[in-house]
Amino acid sequence: MDMKKIRVGMLGLGTVGGGTAALLQQNRTTLEEKIDAQIVLEKVLVRDPSRPRSVDLPADCLTTDPAEILDDPGIDIIIELIGGIEPARRYIFRALRNGKYVVTANKDLMAAHGTELLAVAREYNRNIFYEGSVGGGIPLIRPLQYSLAVDRIHRIVGIVNGTTNYILTRMSQDGMSLQEALVEAQEKGFAEADPGSDLEGLDAAYKLVIMAVLAFGKQITPDRVHVEGISAIKQQDIEYARELGCAVKLLAIGEQYPAGLALRVHPTLVPLDHPLASVLKEYNAVFIEGQAVGEVMFYGRGAGSLPTACSVLADIVEAARCLLYGITDGVIESKIGSTAFVPVEELRARFYLRFLAEDRSGVFASLANVFGDEKVSLDMVIQKRRVGSLAEIVLVTHDVREGSFHRALAKVLNIPAVRSDHSMIRLLG
């Protein structure tokens, strides 16, 4: 008896798309054994069919017309890998209305419109699979949908951007500047030509939104996330962090408080004995803290074409199983409710602050007055370097309310003897 064929169409053949097509070719026999069906890559949407590619596909497999894929009744699954919001959103809507399952690794789209897209999928008795949108090759979506669905999640803390983690690792281990480490990350394929979304924390914020919707069961949009990137991190900060027994990491943090949710992405000083401090280079890791399960950690490669392609391929297999066994809508999403959000100013943290000031009498008295007025208690003061005629000062606070610290910081930077260039990093609490 001939083996049943599952026909897929792919939108986009970039880094992840090329990796996905390559894995489909390399793992064809394994896939057939797992699902007792052939997965056939029928058509791929590209901008330029004549462009040289890392994966060898027949010329008639490539098209510049999305209708050849989206409106073909013979194609069962659409793989969306073009990225961005539009036209990806329109294409997914069209695919769902045409009765197709959808697989995507589009974090921007799922963060901004995921709830809306999943509602449309349910309307047409189909589903969207998006494991590749968050942790590269780390399984995070399914554990949140299934294994942890019955637990009450209190907190998510993770390194979810491989580009920035690679950069911070090279700065720490090899003394590179941020720019030098970025260039190397781009050469290795861990960073895009335009790395702005990674460096400024936006990529991590989108991923946090996707995880938080599943973990907390609330309607969340990217504008609810407080975001700070790593662009201001200097080699001095890496060295001071080491002296303090910490590593600098870009963390995505979601927490449930009695008053609501708090979501933020920012550089953080992580104690060296914390498991996240040992997550290096392009690797990602996510801690999930639940009422019943306690702490669970997921770890793996978070950057590069093949890790994400592996997650995409797993979603293709899941969608194929739904087709083969007549499961019309796949995963049943939890009910999504509304919530209040806790402003970052209301949160509490310890802070590291580095700045330059004139090395003369009265400066420390002025600093002490400012911090005292705002009830910011200092745990540590370090002054051992000079930059020309200026002293480099590092302060570490005790646990303090964010709003109080930032009011104090604004006053400090207005002291005539203090220069405006500074670095501020929270400590992991």
Short mmCIF file of C-alpha atoms in Angstrom, two decimals:
data_model
loop_
_atom_site.label_atom_id
_atom_site.label_comp_id
_atom_site.label_asym_id
_atom_site.label_seq_id
_atom_site.Cartn_x
_atom_site.Cartn_y
_atom_site.Cartn_z
CA MET A 1 0.00 0.00 0.00
CA ASP A 2 1.34 3.44 -0.92
CA MET A 3 2.37 5.62 2.01
CA LYS A 4 0.13 8.63 2.59
CA LYS A 5 1.65 11.96 1.59
CA ILE A 6 1.45 15.14 3.64
CA ARG A 7 2.13 18.09 1.35
CA VAL A 8 3.61 21.25 2.80
CA GLY A 9 4.23 24.69 1.39
CA MET A 10 6.85 27.01 2.86
CA LEU A 11 6.85 30.80 2.86
CA GLY A 12 10.45 32.00 3.00
CA LEU A 13 13.79 30.29 2.39
CA GLY A 14 16.13 32.36 4.54
CA THR A 15 18.29 31.14 7.41
CA VAL A 16 15.60 29.13 9.20
CA GLY A 17 13.78 28.21 6.00
CA GLY A 18 16.95 26.83 4.46
CA GLY A 19 17.66 24.85 7.63
CA THR A 20 14.12 23.47 7.65
CA ALA A 21 14.28 22.39 4.01
CA ALA A 22 17.66 20.74 4.63
CA LEU A 23 16.35 18.83 7.67
CA LEU A 24 13.30 17.68 5.72
CA GLN A 25 15.65 16.21 3.13
CA GLN A 26 18.17 14.73 5.56
CA ASN A 27 15.61 13.21 7.95
CA ARG A 28 13.10 11.96 5.39
CA THR A 29 13.42 8.28 6.34
CA THR A 30 13.26 9.02 10.07
CA LEU A 31 10.14 11.13 9.60
CA GLU A 32 8.44 8.44 7.55
CA GLU A 33 9.14 5.89 10.28
CA LYS A 34 7.76 8.15 13.00
CA ILE A 35 4.46 9.08 11.37
CA ASP A 36 4.04 6.38 8.69
CA ALA A 37 3.62 9.05 6.02
CA GLN A 38 5.73 11.05 3.61
CA ILE A 39 6.19 14.77 4.20
CA VAL A 40 6.62 16.37 0.80
CA LEU A 41 7.88 19.94 0.38
CA GLU A 42 5.63 20.94 -2.51
CA LYS A 43 6.32 24.65 -3.00
CA VAL A 44 8.51 27.37 -1.46
CA LEU A 45 7.84 31.10 -1.72
CA VAL A 46 11.00 33.11 -2.47
CA ARG A 47 11.77 36.60 -3.71
CA ASP A 48 14.36 35.56 -6.28
CA PRO A 49 14.32 31.97 -7.61
CA SER A 50 17.70 32.45 -9.32
CA ARG A 51 19.57 33.28 -6.13
CA PRO A 52 22.18 30.69 -4.98
CA ARG A 53 21.01 28.78 -1.90
CA SER A 54 22.46 26.49 0.74
CA VAL A 55 19.84 23.82 0.06
CA ASP A 56 19.27 22.18 -3.32
CA LEU A 57 15.62 22.32 -4.42
CA PRO A 58 14.09 21.69 -7.87
CA ALA A 59 13.46 24.87 -9.85
CA ASP A 60 9.74 24.09 -10.16
CA CYS A 61 9.51 23.93 -6.36
CA LEU A 62 10.23 27.67 -6.08
CA THR A 63 7.65 30.37 -6.69
CA THR A 64 7.27 34.11 -6.25
CA ASP A 65 3.46 33.88 -6.12
CA PRO A 66 2.02 33.20 -2.63
CA ALA A 67 -1.29 32.12 -4.17
CA GLU A 68 0.39 29.01 -5.61
CA ILE A 69 0.88 27.86 -2.02
CA LEU A 70 -1.92 29.44 0.00
CA ASP A 71 -4.71 28.61 -2.45
CA ASP A 72 -3.52 25.16 -3.54
CA PRO A 73 -6.07 22.63 -2.18
CA GLY A 74 -3.44 19.90 -2.35
CA ILE A 75 -1.19 21.57 0.23
CA ASP A 76 -2.03 20.54 3.80
CA ILE A 77 0.39 22.53 5.95
CA ILE A 78 1.78 26.05 5.54
CA ILE A 79 5.17 26.87 7.08
CA GLU A 80 5.50 30.63 7.57
CA LEU A 81 9.16 31.68 7.86
CA ILE A 82 9.22 35.11 6.22
CA GLY A 83 9.12 36.94 9.56
CA GLY A 84 7.70 40.34 10.47
CA ILE A 85 4.04 41.26 10.86
CA GLU A 86 2.86 41.84 7.30
CA PRO A 87 2.38 40.14 4.92
CA ALA A 88 2.89 37.13 7.24
CA ARG A 89 -0.32 37.87 9.16
CA ARG A 90 -2.42 38.09 5.99
CA TYR A 91 -0.88 34.90 4.64
CA ILE A 92 -1.63 32.96 7.83
CA PHE A 93 -5.23 34.18 7.90
CA ARG A 94 -5.63 33.09 4.29
CA ALA A 95 -4.09 29.69 4.95
CA LEU A 96 -6.41 29.05 7.92
CA ARG A 97 -9.48 30.07 5.94
CA ASN A 98 -8.40 27.62 3.27
CA GLY A 99 -8.39 24.82 5.85
CA LYS A 100 -4.64 24.47 6.28
CA TYR A 101 -2.62 23.91 9.43
CA VAL A 102 0.05 26.55 10.05
CA VAL A 103 3.57 26.24 11.45
CA THR A 104 5.49 29.43 12.22
CA ALA A 105 8.64 30.61 13.99
CA ASN A 106 7.54 34.25 13.80
CA LYS A 107 7.99 35.68 17.30
CA ASP A 108 7.05 39.24 16.30
CA LEU A 109 3.73 38.10 14.86
CA MET A 110 2.83 35.65 17.63
CA ALA A 111 3.66 38.22 20.32
CA ALA A 112 1.59 40.96 18.70
CA HIS A 113 -1.29 38.94 17.20
CA GLY A 114 -1.00 35.39 18.54
CA THR A 115 -4.29 35.39 20.47
CA GLU A 116 -6.14 36.74 17.43
CA LEU A 117 -4.57 34.21 15.06
CA LEU A 118 -5.29 31.27 17.37
CA ALA A 119 -8.93 32.38 17.62
CA VAL A 120 -9.21 32.33 13.83
CA ALA A 121 -7.57 28.89 13.77
CA ARG A 122 -10.22 27.59 16.19
CA GLU A 123 -12.96 29.14 14.07
CA TYR A 124 -11.79 27.06 11.09
CA ASN A 125 -11.04 23.93 13.17
CA ARG A 126 -7.34 24.21 12.59
CA ASN A 127 -4.32 25.19 14.68
CA ILE A 128 -1.10 27.17 14.63
CA PHE A 129 2.09 25.52 15.90
CA TYR A 130 4.82 27.93 17.00
CA GLU A 131 7.47 26.10 19.03
CA GLY A 132 10.25 27.72 16.99
CA SER A 133 9.15 31.24 17.91
CA VAL A 134 10.78 31.35 21.36
CA GLY A 135 13.79 29.25 22.29
CA GLY A 136 15.45 28.10 19.08
CA GLY A 137 15.81 24.36 19.61
CA ILE A 138 14.49 24.37 23.20
CA PRO A 139 11.01 22.90 23.70
CA LEU A 140 9.14 25.58 25.65
CA ILE A 141 5.72 26.04 24.05
CA ARG A 142 4.50 22.46 24.45
CA PRO A 143 5.60 22.14 28.10
CA LEU A 144 3.63 25.31 28.85
CA GLN A 145 0.63 24.06 26.86
CA TYR A 146 0.64 20.56 28.32
CA SER A 147 2.98 19.58 31.16
CA LEU A 148 2.71 22.80 33.18
CA ALA A 149 -0.84 23.75 32.18
CA VAL A 150 -2.32 22.51 35.48
CA ASP A 151 0.18 24.34 37.70
CA ARG A 152 0.03 27.93 38.90
CA ILE A 153 3.09 29.63 37.44
CA HIS A 154 4.60 32.36 39.61
CA ARG A 155 7.68 33.39 37.65
CA ILE A 156 9.55 33.03 34.37
CA VAL A 157 13.22 34.03 34.25
CA GLY A 158 15.30 33.31 31.20
CA ILE A 159 18.03 34.00 28.70
CA VAL A 160 16.08 33.88 25.44
CA ASN A 161 18.30 35.74 22.98
CA GLY A 162 21.31 33.83 21.70
CA THR A 163 22.87 36.84 20.00
CA THR A 164 23.23 38.96 23.13
CA ASN A 165 24.26 35.99 25.24
CA TYR A 166 27.03 35.21 22.74
CA ILE A 167 28.19 38.83 22.84
CA LEU A 168 28.18 39.04 26.64
CA THR A 169 30.03 35.72 26.89
CA ARG A 170 32.80 36.88 24.55
CA MET A 171 33.07 40.18 26.42
CA SER A 172 33.41 38.28 29.70
CA GLN A 173 35.68 35.42 28.66
CA ASP A 174 37.87 37.12 26.07
CA GLY A 175 37.82 40.82 26.92
CA MET A 176 36.18 41.81 23.64
CA SER A 177 34.29 45.05 23.20
CA LEU A 178 30.59 44.79 22.42
CA GLN A 179 31.22 45.78 18.80
CA GLU A 180 33.98 43.20 18.32
CA ALA A 181 31.79 40.45 19.77
CA LEU A 182 28.85 41.53 17.60
CA VAL A 183 30.91 41.30 14.42
CA GLU A 184 32.03 37.80 15.36
CA ALA A 185 28.44 36.78 16.14
CA GLN A 186 27.38 38.01 12.70
CA GLU A 187 30.20 36.09 11.03
CA LYS A 188 29.08 32.90 12.79
CA GLY A 189 25.44 33.39 11.82
CA PHE A 190 24.25 34.12 15.37
CA ALA A 191 23.33 37.74 14.65
CA GLU A 192 21.40 39.45 11.86
CA ALA A 193 22.91 42.09 9.60
CA ASP A 194 20.68 44.57 11.47
CA PRO A 195 21.06 43.48 15.11
CA GLY A 196 18.96 46.28 16.61
CA SER A 197 16.08 44.08 17.77
CA ASP A 198 18.53 41.79 19.58
CA LEU A 199 20.76 44.45 21.14
CA GLU A 200 17.86 46.62 22.34
CA GLY A 201 16.02 43.71 23.95
CA LEU A 202 13.00 43.69 21.62
CA ASP A 203 13.56 40.13 20.43
CA ALA A 204 13.64 38.91 24.04
CA ALA A 205 10.52 40.95 24.85
CA TYR A 206 8.52 39.30 22.05
CA LYS A 207 9.56 35.87 23.29
CA LEU A 208 8.64 36.79 26.86
CA VAL A 209 5.15 37.82 25.74
CA ILE A 210 4.60 34.48 24.00
CA MET A 211 5.70 32.51 27.06
CA ALA A 212 3.82 34.73 29.51
CA VAL A 213 0.49 34.39 27.70
CA LEU A 214 0.74 30.61 28.07
CA ALA A 215 2.21 30.62 31.59
CA PHE A 216 -0.15 33.16 33.15
CA GLY A 217 -3.19 32.75 30.89
CA LYS A 218 -3.57 36.49 30.35
CA GLN A 219 -3.90 38.79 27.36
CA ILE A 220 -0.49 40.44 26.94
CA THR A 221 0.88 42.71 24.23
CA PRO A 222 4.53 43.70 23.69
CA ASP A 223 3.94 47.27 24.90
CA ARG A 224 3.36 45.86 28.40
CA VAL A 225 7.02 44.81 28.67
CA HIS A 226 9.61 47.18 30.13
CA VAL A 227 12.60 46.80 27.80
CA GLU A 228 16.27 47.73 28.13
CA GLY A 229 19.02 46.33 25.92
CA ILE A 230 22.75 45.76 26.26
CA SER A 231 24.07 48.59 24.06
CA ALA A 232 25.32 50.57 27.08
CA ILE A 233 27.25 47.65 28.61
CA LYS A 234 31.00 48.31 28.64
CA GLN A 235 33.96 46.09 29.39
CA GLN A 236 34.31 47.88 32.76
CA ASP A 237 30.84 46.63 33.74
CA ILE A 238 31.81 43.06 32.89
CA GLU A 239 34.93 43.36 35.05
CA TYR A 240 33.12 44.95 38.00
CA ALA A 241 30.43 42.27 37.76
CA ARG A 242 33.14 39.61 38.08
CA GLU A 243 34.53 41.36 41.17
CA LEU A 244 31.05 41.28 42.65
CA GLY A 245 30.78 37.55 41.97
CA CYS A 246 28.33 37.98 39.10
CA ALA A 247 27.94 37.65 35.33
CA VAL A 248 26.06 40.12 33.14
CA LYS A 249 23.10 38.51 31.35
CA LEU A 250 20.16 39.90 29.38
CA LEU A 251 17.19 38.41 31.23
CA ALA A 252 13.52 38.21 30.32
CA ILE A 253 11.45 38.15 33.52
CA GLY A 254 7.72 37.66 34.01
CA GLU A 255 6.29 37.60 37.53
CA GLN A 256 2.83 37.29 39.02
CA TYR A 257 2.21 39.70 41.90
CA PRO A 258 -1.01 40.15 43.92
CA ALA A 259 -1.56 43.44 42.06
CA GLY A 260 -0.95 41.96 38.60
CA LEU A 261 1.79 40.93 36.18
CA ALA A 262 5.22 42.51 35.85
CA LEU A 263 7.11 41.89 32.61
CA ARG A 264 10.58 43.18 31.87
CA VAL A 265 13.72 42.62 29.83
CA HIS A 266 17.00 44.14 30.96
CA PRO A 267 20.68 43.42 31.64
CA THR A 268 21.07 41.78 35.03
CA LEU A 269 23.92 40.88 37.36
CA VAL A 270 23.46 37.16 37.96
CA PRO A 271 25.39 35.51 40.84
CA LEU A 272 27.99 33.08 39.52
CA ASP A 273 26.49 30.23 41.55
CA HIS A 274 23.12 30.65 39.79
CA PRO A 275 22.56 28.19 36.89
CA LEU A 276 21.80 31.04 34.46
CA ALA A 277 25.31 32.45 34.97
CA SER A 278 26.78 29.33 33.36
CA VAL A 279 24.64 29.62 30.21
CA LEU A 280 27.21 30.67 27.61
CA LYS A 281 27.49 31.83 24.02
CA GLU A 282 24.46 31.10 21.80
CA TYR A 283 22.76 28.92 24.38
CA ASN A 284 19.47 29.89 26.02
CA ALA A 285 17.88 28.79 29.28
CA VAL A 286 14.53 29.45 30.92
CA PHE A 287 13.58 28.95 34.58
CA ILE A 288 9.89 28.44 35.26
CA GLU A 289 8.73 28.51 38.88
CA GLY A 290 5.39 26.90 39.67
CA GLN A 291 3.41 26.39 42.84
CA ALA A 292 3.43 22.59 42.58
CA VAL A 293 6.39 21.78 40.35
CA GLY A 294 8.84 24.20 41.96
CA GLU A 295 11.69 25.22 39.64
CA VAL A 296 12.03 23.74 36.15
CA MET A 297 14.85 24.73 33.79
CA PHE A 298 14.91 24.36 30.00
CA TYR A 299 18.30 24.67 28.27
CA GLY A 300 19.64 24.45 24.73
CA ARG A 301 20.84 26.30 21.65
CA GLY A 302 18.92 29.48 21.05
CA ALA A 303 20.58 30.83 17.90
CA GLY A 304 21.49 29.45 14.51
CA SER A 305 19.46 27.98 11.66
CA LEU A 306 19.35 24.31 12.64
CA PRO A 307 18.15 24.57 16.28
CA THR A 308 15.13 26.64 15.24
CA ALA A 309 14.62 24.47 12.16
CA CYS A 310 14.48 21.44 14.45
CA SER A 311 11.60 23.04 16.39
CA VAL A 312 9.85 23.91 13.13
CA LEU A 313 10.22 20.33 11.94
CA ALA A 314 8.77 19.04 15.21
CA ASP A 315 5.74 21.28 14.65
CA ILE A 316 5.37 19.96 11.11
CA VAL A 317 5.29 16.43 12.50
CA GLU A 318 2.68 17.45 15.09
CA ALA A 319 0.51 19.07 12.42
CA ALA A 320 0.91 15.99 10.21
CA ARG A 321 -0.28 13.77 13.06
CA CYS A 322 -3.35 15.96 13.48
CA LEU A 323 -4.13 15.44 9.80
CA LEU A 324 -3.47 11.71 9.88
CA TYR A 325 -5.58 11.05 12.97
CA GLY A 326 -8.38 13.49 12.25
CA ILE A 327 -7.61 15.90 15.09
CA THR A 328 -9.27 19.02 13.77
CA ASP A 329 -7.81 21.67 16.05
CA GLY A 330 -4.74 20.16 17.72
CA VAL A 331 -3.88 21.90 20.99
CA ILE A 332 -6.77 23.44 22.89
CA GLU A 333 -5.52 26.81 24.07
CA SER A 334 -6.28 27.82 27.64
CA LYS A 335 -8.84 30.55 28.18
CA ILE A 336 -7.10 33.92 28.04
CA GLY A 337 -8.23 36.51 30.59
CA SER A 338 -7.44 40.14 31.31
CA THR A 339 -5.06 41.32 34.01
CA ALA A 340 -3.60 44.39 35.64
CA PHE A 341 0.07 45.17 35.11
CA VAL A 342 2.47 46.35 37.79
CA PRO A 343 4.49 49.40 36.64
CA VAL A 344 8.23 48.86 36.77
CA GLU A 345 8.50 51.86 39.12
CA GLU A 346 6.62 49.86 41.77
CA LEU A 347 9.02 46.90 41.69
CA ARG A 348 11.98 46.44 44.01
CA ALA A 349 15.56 45.52 43.14
CA ARG A 350 19.20 46.06 44.01
CA PHE A 351 21.09 48.28 41.58
CA TYR A 352 24.65 48.57 40.28
CA LEU A 353 25.54 52.09 39.13
CA ARG A 354 28.80 53.21 37.48
CA PHE A 355 29.62 56.82 36.62
CA LEU A 356 32.45 59.36 36.44
CA ALA A 357 32.81 62.30 38.80
CA GLU A 358 35.34 64.99 39.61
CA ASP A 359 37.73 63.76 42.28
CA ARG A 360 37.34 66.53 44.83
CA SER A 361 35.95 67.11 48.27
CA GLY A 362 32.22 67.46 48.68
CA VAL A 363 31.22 65.09 45.87
CA PHE A 364 30.52 62.12 48.11
CA ALA A 365 28.62 64.35 50.52
CA SER A 366 26.37 65.46 47.66
CA LEU A 367 25.84 61.85 46.60
CA ALA A 368 25.01 60.80 50.15
CA ASN A 369 22.46 63.61 50.47
CA VAL A 370 20.71 62.62 47.23
CA PHE A 371 20.46 58.95 48.09
CA GLY A 372 19.40 59.75 51.64
CA ASP A 373 16.63 62.07 50.44
CA GLU A 374 15.20 59.29 48.24
CA LYS A 375 15.69 56.64 50.94
CA VAL A 376 18.10 54.64 48.77
CA SER A 377 20.46 52.68 51.02
CA LEU A 378 23.94 51.90 49.67
CA ASP A 379 25.45 48.47 50.22
CA MET A 380 28.82 49.11 48.57
CA VAL A 381 30.93 51.94 47.15
CA ILE A 382 33.97 51.25 44.93
CA GLN A 383 36.42 53.90 43.74
CA LYS A 384 39.69 52.58 42.40
CA ARG A 385 40.02 53.73 38.77
CA ARG A 386 40.60 57.06 37.14
CA VAL A 387 39.77 58.31 33.65
CA GLY A 388 41.97 61.34 33.17
CA SER A 389 41.11 63.75 35.99
CA LEU A 390 37.86 61.95 36.79
CA ALA A 391 37.22 59.19 39.31
CA GLU A 392 35.20 56.15 38.29
CA ILE A 393 32.66 55.39 41.00
CA VAL A 394 30.63 52.20 41.38
CA LEU A 395 27.70 51.99 43.79
CA VAL A 396 25.63 48.95 44.73
CA THR A 397 22.37 49.58 46.55
CA HIS A 398 20.37 47.52 48.97
CA ASP A 399 16.91 46.40 47.88
CA VAL A 400 15.03 49.55 46.87
CA ARG A 401 11.90 50.62 45.02
CA GLU A 402 12.61 51.28 41.32
CA GLY A 403 10.91 54.67 41.36
CA SER A 404 13.01 55.85 44.30
CA PHE A 405 16.25 54.72 42.67
CA HIS A 406 15.49 56.44 39.37
CA ARG A 407 14.58 59.70 41.09
CA ALA A 408 17.89 59.50 42.94
CA LEU A 409 19.75 58.71 39.71
CA ALA A 410 18.26 61.75 37.96
CA LYS A 411 19.43 63.96 40.83
CA VAL A 412 22.90 62.39 40.84
CA LEU A 413 23.34 63.12 37.14
CA ASN A 414 22.37 66.75 37.80
CA ILE A 415 25.24 67.23 40.27
CA PRO A 416 27.75 69.49 38.41
CA ALA A 417 30.70 67.29 39.37
CA VAL A 418 29.07 64.14 37.91
CA ARG A 419 29.28 63.30 34.20
CA SER A 420 26.13 62.10 32.44
CA ASP A 421 27.66 58.96 30.91
CA HIS A 422 26.75 56.09 33.23
CA SER A 423 25.81 52.43 33.42
CA MET A 424 22.94 51.03 35.51
CA ILE A 425 22.27 47.29 35.92
CA ARG A 426 19.86 45.50 38.24
CA LEU A 427 20.93 42.54 40.36
CA LEU A 428 18.94 39.32 40.16
CA GLY A 429 16.73 39.00 43.23
#
